[in-house]
């Protein structure tokens, strides 16, 4: 009799695993925790264009993916607690799952930031519009105004100068448009420490002070200036 060795066969789960590997465009795939993703895959990772919905928060991201993380251009939205309609939170560029590059962020109280991001926080140059009608445009770092920037208030008054950790800091100018005056000096932790206050477009100001600021005249009783000439 001829005895043949049994042909080696790989376990069935190898074949099942190969079939489970996701690559290319797929219909909705549900995770164990209830999250769902519809879009493109590469080597079993989200890669390309796709839409993800997180079951726990109901948040939705639609845009570019790279090796399983948001990377490229995309929009992130959350459902309104009352109407259940999706409200856009951020639209712009992403890198490695974090906001990075140019983007626009929408806040629940109506505030809005448009500008640069890095590692998920405001960083670079950007403009922030606040709920009270004021706005800041300038440099940001670590999610706070840092560097040079301008704060414009609802009544038209504005500050142009240095900032540090979200507060006025360093040399700057404060325009009191309502009074027709200009303060030019130095700030520290949001407080003006020293400076010169002069009238500025006083005739156009809506509520100027009662008396104008007198001009400073230099006196030379000893004739020092004449001798210097």
mmCIF file with all atom_site columns, C-alpha atoms in Angstrom, residues 72-74 90-94 99-105 113-118 123-127:
data_model
loop_
_atom_site.group_PDB
_atom_site.id
_atom_site.type_symbol
_atom_site.label_atom_id
_atom_site.label_alt_id
_atom_site.label_comp_id
_atom_site.label_asym_id
_atom_site.label_entity_id
_atom_site.label_seq_id
_atom_site.pdbx_PDB_ins_code
_atom_site.Cartn_x
_atom_site.Cartn_y
_atom_site.Cartn_z
_atom_site.occupancy
_atom_site.B_iso_or_equiv
_atom_site.pdbx_formal_charge
_atom_site.auth_seq_id
_atom_site.auth_comp_id
_atom_site.auth_asym_id
_atom_site.auth_atom_id
_atom_site.pdbx_PDB_model_num
ATOM 1  C CA . UNK A 1 72  ? -6.628  66.383 5.389  1.00 0.00 ? 72  UNK A CA 1
ATOM 2  C CA . UNK A 1 73  ? -9.784  68.457 4.994  1.00 0.00 ? 73  UNK A CA 1
ATOM 3  C CA . UNK A 1 74  ? -12.979 67.647 6.878  1.00 0.00 ? 74  UNK A CA 1
ATOM 4  C CA . UNK A 1 90  ? -15.239 72.830 12.986 1.00 0.00 ? 90  UNK A CA 1
ATOM 5  C CA . UNK A 1 91  ? -14.457 72.904 9.287  1.00 0.00 ? 91  UNK A CA 1
ATOM 6  C CA . UNK A 1 92  ? -10.902 72.933 8.030  1.00 0.00 ? 92  UNK A CA 1
ATOM 7  C CA . UNK A 1 93  ? -7.659  71.017 7.936  1.00 0.00 ? 93  UNK A CA 1
ATOM 8  C CA . UNK A 1 94  ? -6.572  68.139 10.166 1.00 0.00 ? 94  UNK A CA 1
ATOM 9  C CA . UNK A 1 99  ? -7.033  70.390 13.996 1.00 0.00 ? 99  UNK A CA 1
ATOM 10 C CA . UNK A 1 100 ? -3.996  71.687 12.167 1.00 0.00 ? 100 UNK A CA 1
ATOM 11 C CA . UNK A 1 101 ? -3.660  74.420 9.543  1.00 0.00 ? 101 UNK A CA 1
ATOM 12 C CA . UNK A 1 102 ? -6.428  76.772 8.415  1.00 0.00 ? 102 UNK A CA 1
ATOM 13 C CA . UNK A 1 103 ? -9.884  76.205 9.849  1.00 0.00 ? 103 UNK A CA 1
ATOM 14 C CA . UNK A 1 104 ? -13.087 77.739 11.213 1.00 0.00 ? 104 UNK A CA 1
ATOM 15 C CA . UNK A 1 105 ? -14.516 76.831 14.617 1.00 0.00 ? 105 UNK A CA 1
ATOM 16 C CA . UNK A 1 113 ? -12.749 81.655 15.277 1.00 0.00 ? 113 UNK A CA 1
ATOM 17 C CA . UNK A 1 114 ? -11.214 81.690 11.825 1.00 0.00 ? 114 UNK A CA 1
ATOM 18 C CA . UNK A 1 115 ? -7.503  81.176 11.409 1.00 0.00 ? 115 UNK A CA 1
ATOM 19 C CA . UNK A 1 116 ? -4.611  78.844 12.053 1.00 0.00 ? 116 UNK A CA 1
ATOM 20 C CA . UNK A 1 117 ? -4.479  75.778 14.321 1.00 0.00 ? 117 UNK A CA 1
ATOM 21 C CA . UNK A 1 118 ? -1.763  73.481 15.640 1.00 0.00 ? 118 UNK A CA 1
ATOM 22 C CA . UNK A 1 123 ? -1.999  78.845 17.117 1.00 0.00 ? 123 UNK A CA 1
ATOM 23 C CA . UNK A 1 124 ? -0.649  81.256 14.509 1.00 0.00 ? 124 UNK A CA 1
ATOM 24 C CA . UNK A 1 125 ? -2.699  84.090 13.011 1.00 0.00 ? 125 UNK A CA 1
ATOM 25 C CA . UNK A 1 126 ? -6.448  84.236 13.501 1.00 0.00 ? 126 UNK A CA 1
ATOM 26 C CA . UNK A 1 127 ? -9.567  86.263 14.149 1.00 0.00 ? 127 UNK A CA 1
#
